[in-house]
Short mmCIF file of C-alpha atoms and ligand atoms in Angstrom, two decimals:
data_model
loop_
_atom_site.label_atom_id
_atom_site.label_comp_id
_atom_site.label_asym_id
_atom_site.label_seq_id
_atom_site.Cartn_x
_atom_site.Cartn_y
_atom_site.Cartn_z
CA UNK A 1346 34.09 -38.39 57.11
CA UNK A 1347 36.32 -41.38 57.79
CA UNK A 1348 37.73 -42.07 54.39
CA UNK A 1349 34.80 -42.23 52.20
CA UNK A 1350 32.22 -42.56 55.10
CA UNK A 1351 30.47 -39.97 55.90
CA UNK A 1352 29.84 -40.07 59.56
CA UNK A 1353 26.60 -37.94 60.54
CA UNK A 1354 26.15 -37.02 62.69
CA UNK A 1355 29.54 -36.71 63.86
CA UNK A 1356 29.03 -38.63 67.07
CA UNK A 1357 30.15 -41.89 67.53
CA UNK A 1358 29.84 -45.16 70.09
CA UNK A 1359 32.96 -46.12 72.00
CA UNK A 1360 33.65 -49.66 71.57
CA UNK A 1361 33.47 -51.11 75.47
CA UNK A 1362 34.58 -54.52 76.22
CA UNK A 1363 31.75 -56.29 78.22
CA UNK A 1364 29.03 -54.25 76.98
CA UNK A 1365 28.62 -52.70 73.27
CA UNK A 1366 27.68 -56.03 71.97
CA UNK A 1367 24.63 -56.76 69.27
CA UNK A 1368 22.04 -56.38 71.74
CA UNK A 1369 23.09 -52.57 73.07
CA UNK A 1370 23.98 -51.52 69.29
CA UNK A 1371 20.43 -52.21 68.50
CA UNK A 1372 19.67 -50.65 71.18
CA UNK A 1373 20.90 -47.33 70.09
CA UNK A 1374 20.39 -48.10 66.65
CA UNK A 1375 16.73 -47.63 67.65
CA UNK A 1376 16.62 -44.68 69.86
CA UNK A 1377 18.57 -42.93 67.08
CA UNK A 1378 21.53 -39.95 67.17
CA UNK A 1379 24.63 -42.27 66.80
CA UNK A 1380 26.48 -41.84 63.37
CA UNK A 1381 28.91 -44.84 64.04
CA UNK A 1382 28.70 -47.89 66.49
CA UNK A 1383 31.24 -50.07 67.47
CA UNK A 1384 31.86 -53.23 68.42
CA UNK A 1385 34.13 -54.69 71.68
CA UNK A 1386 37.56 -55.07 71.13
CA UNK A 1387 38.26 -58.01 69.14
CA UNK A 1388 41.56 -60.09 70.03
CA UNK A 1389 43.04 -60.58 66.43
CA UNK A 1390 45.34 -63.20 67.25
CA UNK A 1391 42.20 -65.08 69.16
CA UNK A 1392 40.49 -64.79 66.02
CA UNK A 1393 42.83 -66.46 63.90
CA UNK A 1394 43.52 -69.21 66.20
CA UNK A 1395 40.20 -70.26 67.30
CA UNK A 1396 38.83 -70.44 63.85
CA UNK A 1397 36.36 -67.96 62.87
CA UNK A 1398 33.95 -70.18 61.23
CA UNK A 1399 30.19 -70.71 61.59
CA UNK A 1400 29.96 -71.92 65.29
CA UNK A 1401 33.40 -71.22 66.51
CA UNK A 1402 32.72 -67.46 66.11
CA UNK A 1403 33.80 -65.05 68.65
CA UNK A 1404 31.74 -63.80 70.81
CA UNK A 1405 32.19 -60.16 70.54
CA UNK A 1406 31.68 -61.16 65.83
CA UNK A 1407 27.53 -61.51 67.11
CA UNK A 1408 25.12 -60.17 64.97
CA UNK A 1409 28.54 -58.03 62.81
CA UNK A 1410 27.92 -60.23 59.31
CA UNK A 1411 24.12 -59.38 59.11
CA UNK A 1412 23.53 -55.83 61.41
CA UNK A 1413 22.39 -52.53 59.99
CA UNK A 1414 25.71 -50.56 58.38
CA UNK A 1415 27.73 -48.33 59.12
CA UNK A 1416 29.58 -50.06 61.84
CA UNK A 1417 33.68 -50.06 62.94
CA UNK A 1418 34.94 -53.25 64.74
CA UNK A 1419 37.79 -53.15 66.74
CA UNK A 1420 40.72 -55.45 67.04
CA UNK A 1421 43.78 -55.75 68.85
CA UNK A 1422 47.70 -57.03 68.43
CA UNK A 1423 51.20 -56.05 68.30
CA UNK A 1424 51.67 -57.82 64.88
CA UNK A 1425 51.04 -56.50 61.72
CA UNK A 1426 50.80 -59.28 60.31
CA UNK A 1427 48.65 -60.57 62.77
CA UNK A 1428 46.14 -58.01 62.56
CA UNK A 1429 46.51 -57.24 58.52
CA UNK A 1430 45.11 -60.81 58.54
CA UNK A 1431 42.43 -60.49 60.75
CA UNK A 1432 41.38 -56.56 59.19
CA UNK A 1433 41.46 -58.26 55.73
CA UNK A 1434 38.38 -60.85 57.21
CA UNK A 1435 36.31 -58.22 58.27
CA UNK A 1436 36.83 -56.47 55.96
CA UNK A 1437 36.29 -58.45 53.39
CA UNK A 1438 33.94 -60.98 54.32
CA UNK A 1439 32.57 -59.31 57.27
CA UNK A 1440 31.86 -56.46 55.33
CA UNK A 1441 32.96 -54.13 58.19
CA UNK A 1442 32.58 -50.29 57.34
CA UNK A 1443 35.64 -49.14 59.87
CA UNK A 1444 38.03 -50.97 60.98
CA UNK A 1445 39.37 -49.63 64.27
CA UNK A 1446 42.99 -50.61 66.04
CA UNK A 1447 42.74 -50.61 69.56
CA UNK A 1448 46.23 -48.62 70.88
CA UNK A 1449 44.74 -47.53 74.18
CA UNK A 1450 43.72 -50.44 76.48
CA UNK A 1451 45.46 -49.95 79.43
CA UNK A 1452 44.07 -53.31 81.55
CA UNK A 1453 47.03 -55.47 82.32
CA UNK A 1454 45.96 -58.09 79.90
CA UNK A 1455 46.45 -56.33 77.18
CA UNK A 1456 49.04 -54.41 77.78
CA UNK A 1457 51.71 -55.55 79.68
CA UNK A 1458 51.35 -59.18 78.83
CA UNK A 1459 50.53 -58.76 75.70
CA UNK A 1460 52.20 -55.89 74.74
CA UNK A 1461 49.20 -54.66 72.82
CA UNK A 1462 47.01 -51.74 73.49
CA UNK A 1463 48.09 -48.63 75.05
CA UNK A 1464 51.51 -50.30 75.65
CA UNK A 1465 52.63 -49.53 71.59
CA UNK A 1466 51.64 -45.76 72.56
CA UNK A 1467 55.33 -45.42 73.50
CA UNK A 1468 56.42 -46.83 69.72
CA UNK A 1469 54.99 -44.45 67.50
CA UNK A 1470 57.06 -45.92 64.67
CA UNK A 1471 55.53 -49.43 65.65
CA UNK A 1472 51.94 -47.76 65.36
CA UNK A 1473 52.41 -46.61 61.83
CA UNK A 1474 54.17 -49.79 60.58
CA UNK A 1475 50.76 -51.75 61.95
CA UNK A 1476 47.91 -48.95 60.46
CA UNK A 1477 49.97 -49.45 56.79
CA UNK A 1478 49.73 -52.91 57.43
CA UNK A 1479 46.14 -53.02 58.16
CA UNK A 1480 45.57 -49.99 55.52
CA UNK A 1481 47.34 -51.48 53.07
CA UNK A 1482 45.05 -55.62 53.78
CA UNK A 1483 42.01 -53.58 53.92
CA UNK A 1484 42.00 -51.44 51.17
CA UNK A 1485 39.61 -49.09 50.47
CA UNK A 1486 38.08 -50.03 53.98
CA UNK A 1487 39.06 -47.25 56.47
CA UNK A 1488 41.58 -47.79 59.52
CA UNK A 1489 41.27 -45.80 62.12
CA UNK A 1490 43.02 -45.81 65.92
CA UNK A 1491 42.38 -45.74 68.78
CA UNK A 1492 44.86 -43.99 71.75
CA UNK A 1493 44.92 -42.00 74.78
CA UNK A 1494 47.02 -39.17 75.48
CA UNK A 1495 50.44 -41.20 75.98
CA UNK A 1496 51.54 -43.62 78.36
CA UNK A 1497 51.99 -41.46 81.27
CA UNK A 1498 51.51 -37.59 82.39
CA UNK A 1499 55.26 -37.46 81.41
CA UNK A 1500 55.54 -39.24 78.68
CA UNK A 1501 52.34 -37.32 76.70
CA UNK A 1502 53.10 -37.73 73.12
CA UNK A 1503 49.71 -38.70 71.19
CA UNK A 1504 50.41 -35.82 68.77
CA UNK A 1505 53.44 -38.23 67.37
CA UNK A 1506 51.35 -40.77 67.95
CA UNK A 1507 48.72 -39.40 65.73
CA UNK A 1508 50.93 -38.25 62.90
CA UNK A 1509 52.03 -41.55 62.35
CA UNK A 1510 48.31 -42.86 61.86
CA UNK A 1511 47.66 -40.40 59.53
CA UNK A 1512 51.37 -40.83 57.59
CA UNK A 1513 50.54 -44.00 57.70
CA UNK A 1514 47.44 -43.62 55.69
CA UNK A 1515 44.85 -43.67 58.86
CA UNK A 1516 41.12 -42.51 58.46
CA UNK A 1517 40.99 -41.11 61.54
CA UNK A 1518 42.22 -40.95 65.08
CA UNK A 1519 40.83 -40.90 68.65
CA UNK A 1520 41.92 -39.69 71.66
CA UNK A 1521 40.70 -40.72 75.16
CA UNK A 1522 41.48 -37.56 77.07
CA UNK A 1523 43.50 -39.94 79.67
CA UNK A 1524 46.87 -41.42 80.04
CA UNK A 1525 47.29 -45.15 80.14
CA UNK A 1526 48.53 -44.90 83.74
CA UNK A 1527 45.28 -43.23 84.93
CA UNK A 1528 43.19 -45.16 83.46
CA UNK A 1529 39.60 -44.16 84.34
CA UNK A 1530 40.83 -41.41 87.80
CA UNK A 1531 40.24 -37.95 87.19
CA UNK A 1532 39.09 -35.94 84.63
CA UNK A 1533 39.49 -36.51 80.43
CA UNK A 1534 42.32 -33.72 79.47
CA UNK A 1535 40.20 -31.17 76.43
CA UNK A 1536 42.73 -28.86 76.70
CA UNK A 1537 45.63 -32.06 76.09
CA UNK A 1538 43.18 -32.95 73.19
CA UNK A 1539 42.68 -30.22 70.97
CA UNK A 1540 46.50 -29.85 71.07
CA UNK A 1541 46.91 -32.34 68.60
CA UNK A 1542 44.15 -30.71 66.18
CA UNK A 1543 47.42 -28.77 64.10
CA UNK A 1544 49.20 -32.09 63.57
CA UNK A 1545 46.84 -33.70 61.70
CA UNK A 1546 46.55 -31.98 57.99
CA UNK A 1547 43.70 -34.38 56.70
CA UNK A 1548 42.37 -36.60 58.86
CA UNK A 1549 39.73 -35.73 61.92
CA UNK A 1550 40.38 -35.80 65.09
CA UNK A 1551 37.54 -37.81 67.38
CA UNK A 1552 37.73 -36.54 70.92
CA UNK A 1553 36.98 -38.89 73.43
CA UNK A 1554 36.15 -38.57 77.50
CA UNK A 1555 33.49 -37.51 80.05
CA UNK A 1556 30.69 -36.44 77.76
CA UNK A 1557 27.72 -37.11 79.75
CA UNK A 1558 25.45 -34.62 78.63
CA UNK A 1559 24.20 -33.33 74.78
CA UNK A 1560 25.60 -29.58 76.41
CA UNK A 1561 29.10 -31.24 76.86
CA UNK A 1562 28.68 -32.22 73.03
CA UNK A 1563 28.16 -29.34 71.78
CA UNK A 1564 30.56 -27.44 74.14
CA UNK A 1565 33.15 -30.35 72.60
CA UNK A 1566 33.31 -29.43 69.39
CA UNK A 1567 32.26 -25.13 70.30
CA UNK A 1568 35.56 -25.33 72.32
CA UNK A 1569 38.08 -28.05 71.18
CA UNK A 1570 37.70 -27.75 67.88
CA UNK A 1571 37.77 -31.43 67.09
CA UNK A 1572 35.69 -32.63 64.39
CA UNK A 1573 34.12 -35.77 66.07
CA UNK A 1574 33.08 -37.11 69.53
CA UNK A 1575 32.92 -40.78 70.81
CA UNK A 1576 30.71 -41.14 73.34
CA UNK A 1577 31.21 -44.17 75.83
CA UNK A 1578 29.52 -44.83 79.52
CA UNK A 1579 26.93 -42.22 79.41
CA UNK A 1580 25.35 -43.91 76.73
CA UNK A 1581 25.34 -47.29 78.60
CA UNK A 1582 23.47 -45.22 80.97
CA UNK A 1583 21.33 -43.39 78.77
CA UNK A 1584 21.37 -44.69 75.64
CA UNK A 1585 18.85 -41.84 74.32
CA UNK A 1586 21.82 -39.11 75.11
CA UNK A 1587 22.75 -39.56 71.16
CA UNK A 1588 20.18 -38.54 69.64
CA UNK A 1589 19.52 -36.11 72.59
CA UNK A 1590 23.56 -35.09 71.23
CA UNK A 1591 22.38 -34.72 68.19
CA UNK A 1592 19.47 -32.33 68.54
CA UNK A 1593 21.64 -30.54 70.54
CA UNK A 1594 24.63 -29.74 68.10
CA UNK A 1595 21.62 -29.35 65.14
CA UNK A 1596 20.37 -26.31 67.27
CA UNK A 1597 16.81 -28.12 67.68
CA UNK A 1598 15.16 -28.44 70.64
CA UNK A 1599 16.97 -31.72 72.74
CA UNK A 1600 14.46 -34.17 73.13
CA UNK A 1601 12.93 -35.49 76.31
CA UNK A 1602 14.53 -38.42 77.98
CA UNK A 1603 12.09 -41.38 77.74
CA UNK A 1604 9.39 -41.67 80.41
CA UNK A 1605 9.59 -44.61 82.78
CA UNK A 1606 7.88 -46.88 80.97
CA UNK A 1607 9.82 -46.14 77.75
CA UNK A 1608 12.61 -47.54 79.63
CA UNK A 1609 11.62 -50.35 81.31
CA UNK A 1610 10.59 -51.14 77.63
CA UNK A 1611 14.05 -50.19 76.55
CA UNK A 1612 15.33 -52.36 78.89
CA UNK A 1613 13.31 -55.43 78.64
CA UNK A 1614 14.07 -55.32 74.97
CA UNK A 1615 17.25 -55.42 75.47
CA UNK A 1616 16.74 -58.19 77.93
CA UNK A 1617 15.29 -60.19 74.96
CA UNK A 1618 17.72 -59.89 72.44
CA UNK A 1619 20.16 -61.13 75.27
CA UNK A 1620 18.27 -64.11 75.60
CA UNK A 1621 17.86 -65.06 72.26
CA UNK A 1622 21.51 -64.91 72.30
CA UNK A 1623 22.72 -66.70 74.92
CA UNK A 1624 19.75 -68.61 77.15
CA UNK A 1625 17.90 -68.02 79.79
CA UNK A 1626 20.90 -68.84 82.83
CA UNK A 1627 23.89 -67.25 80.99
CA UNK A 1628 21.81 -64.24 78.85
CA UNK A 1629 20.23 -63.26 82.64
CA UNK A 1630 23.38 -63.69 85.13
CA UNK A 1631 24.85 -61.03 81.47
CA UNK A 1632 22.35 -58.77 81.67
CA UNK A 1633 22.41 -58.03 85.25
CA UNK A 1634 25.31 -55.54 84.21
CA UNK A 1635 23.57 -53.81 81.44
CA UNK A 1636 20.77 -53.40 84.05
CA UNK A 1637 22.35 -52.20 86.66
CA UNK A 1638 23.75 -49.21 84.32
CA UNK A 1639 20.08 -48.18 83.01
CA UNK A 1640 19.56 -47.62 86.68
CA UNK A 1641 22.11 -45.49 87.20
CA UNK A 1642 21.59 -41.93 88.12
CA UNK A 1643 17.90 -42.77 89.18
CA UNK A 1644 16.48 -42.34 92.70
CA UNK A 1645 15.83 -45.80 93.84
CA UNK A 1646 19.27 -47.55 91.93
CA UNK A 1647 21.56 -49.04 94.85
CA UNK A 1648 18.45 -51.41 96.45
CA UNK A 1649 17.32 -52.12 92.12
CA UNK A 1650 21.50 -53.07 91.53
CA UNK A 1651 21.94 -54.73 95.26
CA UNK A 1652 18.56 -57.07 93.92
CA UNK A 1653 19.31 -57.50 90.17
CA UNK A 1654 23.21 -58.07 90.59
CA UNK A 1655 21.92 -61.36 91.88
CA UNK A 1656 19.02 -62.59 90.27
CA UNK A 1657 20.22 -65.74 87.95
CA UNK A 1658 16.55 -66.90 86.48
CA UNK A 1659 14.26 -64.89 83.84
CA UNK A 1660 11.49 -65.11 86.73
CA UNK A 1661 14.20 -63.33 89.41
CA UNK A 1662 15.55 -60.47 86.65
CA UNK A 1663 11.21 -60.32 86.06
CA UNK A 1664 10.98 -59.83 89.44
CA UNK A 1665 13.57 -57.10 90.48
CA UNK A 1666 12.72 -55.31 87.55
CA UNK A 1667 8.78 -55.10 88.61
CA UNK A 1668 9.91 -54.61 92.07
CA UNK A 1669 12.61 -52.26 92.10
CA UNK A 1670 13.23 -51.04 88.90
CA UNK A 1671 14.18 -46.81 89.83
CA UNK A 1672 11.89 -44.10 89.63
CA UNK A 1673 13.68 -41.07 87.68
CA UNK A 1674 13.38 -38.27 90.05
CA UNK A 1675 16.55 -37.01 89.83
CA UNK A 1676 16.32 -34.30 87.11
CA UNK A 1677 12.73 -32.97 88.32
CA UNK A 1678 11.40 -30.53 90.50
CA UNK A 1679 10.22 -32.19 94.25
CA UNK A 1680 6.71 -30.72 93.30
CA UNK A 1681 6.00 -33.76 89.94
CA UNK A 1682 7.83 -36.30 91.99
CA UNK A 1683 5.00 -37.77 93.36
CA UNK A 1684 3.45 -37.62 90.18
CA UNK A 1685 6.48 -39.34 88.94
CA UNK A 1686 6.23 -41.72 91.51
CA UNK A 1687 2.63 -42.46 90.49
CA UNK A 1688 3.36 -42.96 86.63
CA UNK A 1689 6.05 -45.55 87.73
CA UNK A 1690 4.04 -47.49 89.78
CA UNK A 1691 1.29 -47.58 86.84
CA UNK A 1692 3.98 -48.49 84.65
CA UNK A 1693 4.99 -51.56 86.17
CA UNK A 1694 1.61 -52.48 86.99
CA UNK A 1695 1.11 -52.28 83.38
C1 FMN B 974 33.79 -50.92 80.77
C2 FMN B 974 34.85 -50.19 79.59
C3 FMN B 974 35.49 -51.21 78.59
C4 FMN B 974 36.31 -50.65 77.49
N1 FMN B 974 36.65 -51.28 76.31
C5 FMN B 974 37.08 -50.59 75.69
C6 FMN B 974 37.43 -51.51 74.49
O1 FMN B 974 37.08 -52.63 73.86
N2 FMN B 974 37.89 -50.68 73.46
C7 FMN B 974 38.49 -49.48 73.48
O2 FMN B 974 39.40 -48.95 72.41
N3 FMN B 974 37.96 -48.73 74.69
C8 FMN B 974 37.53 -49.13 75.86
N4 FMN B 974 36.45 -48.53 76.60
C9 FMN B 974 36.19 -47.08 76.67
C10 FMN B 974 35.90 -46.19 76.07
O3 FMN B 974 35.93 -46.67 74.16
C11 FMN B 974 35.91 -45.03 76.29
O4 FMN B 974 37.57 -44.24 75.28
C12 FMN B 974 36.28 -44.45 78.12
O5 FMN B 974 34.91 -44.87 78.49
C13 FMN B 974 36.24 -43.11 77.62
O6 FMN B 974 34.97 -42.86 77.00
P1 FMN B 974 33.51 -42.14 78.53
O7 FMN B 974 34.35 -41.44 79.18
O8 FMN B 974 32.63 -41.41 77.18
O9 FMN B 974 33.29 -43.34 79.12
C14 FMN B 974 36.16 -49.15 77.43
C15 FMN B 974 35.38 -48.25 78.44
C16 FMN B 974 35.07 -49.47 79.38
C17 FMN B 974 34.42 -48.34 80.62
#
């Protein structure tokens, strides 16, 4: 439960700037297994200053008003008033199911320059003030916080920050098991995530970092006692991971990866949504990065990436997909690989 919202299954899709826009969320929703999708992070200040009406709607709010619920909208800034004003609009006008505040982003422009995101981790009191203002502004819509373990290994203070979120009326806290200084280096430290749990009396703890397989999700619940988990990067490469993890959690057989033909179709559906919104030129350029993610971990991914990262028209994109979309041989025993190549050729020829 996140406030009044039942998150079932307790599998959350991580907000990822540049990736988790409407198109990606629709793909994830269609495949199933995600309890709560999230937008990319939205600059609260940008939203206030650029208008936010009609055509001026920030790109990051694409689809937000109309898509199915539940949906978490993530915002960032360091000013409680700015965050509260934007959260209120997102809750009332945009009917967001959850307002999530970013206290974890380590990127220079957000953290050092704008003194937001992970910069605020050093000030748990300030985090508490922000959460309290936002909660008051958009009640009864639940407000959550996404944090990291701390700024550095030497100054880990996630338990204090999580406590501040809870005391201020927050409805859940998500912890990415790295410090801001670590960015994405090393492995997420789930031991440290688990240590936060006894400090929370009322609200759920959601663990995040490096979950890549259905089994790793099951283990996270069993071993670290979290109430929910959030999946980021692995869900870009394999958006069907959520439904696989859902089955594993329920003790059901894990559904197989989609066939190559279905993966191919998924990529094209994703492309269609992007093109409809951004037009053929911008859409194709934007799609390069998603296409590269789809190919991750597959045999032939390198050639596909090289080719697709240069395309700038729909014709070039389709050509790259037809010629190079990888054959997912990595998880097949050798004797099946010839058959897979045959299927791939068939699918591409369809
Ligand atoms: C490209 C990219 C963009 C991200 N953007 C955001 C963001 O907008 N807001 C946020 O809270 N975290 C953001 N993150 C962090 C993820 O939400 C998540 O915490 C992190 O990737 C660890 O989870 P994972 O190992 O499952 O990917 C981003 C991560 C990546 C790789």
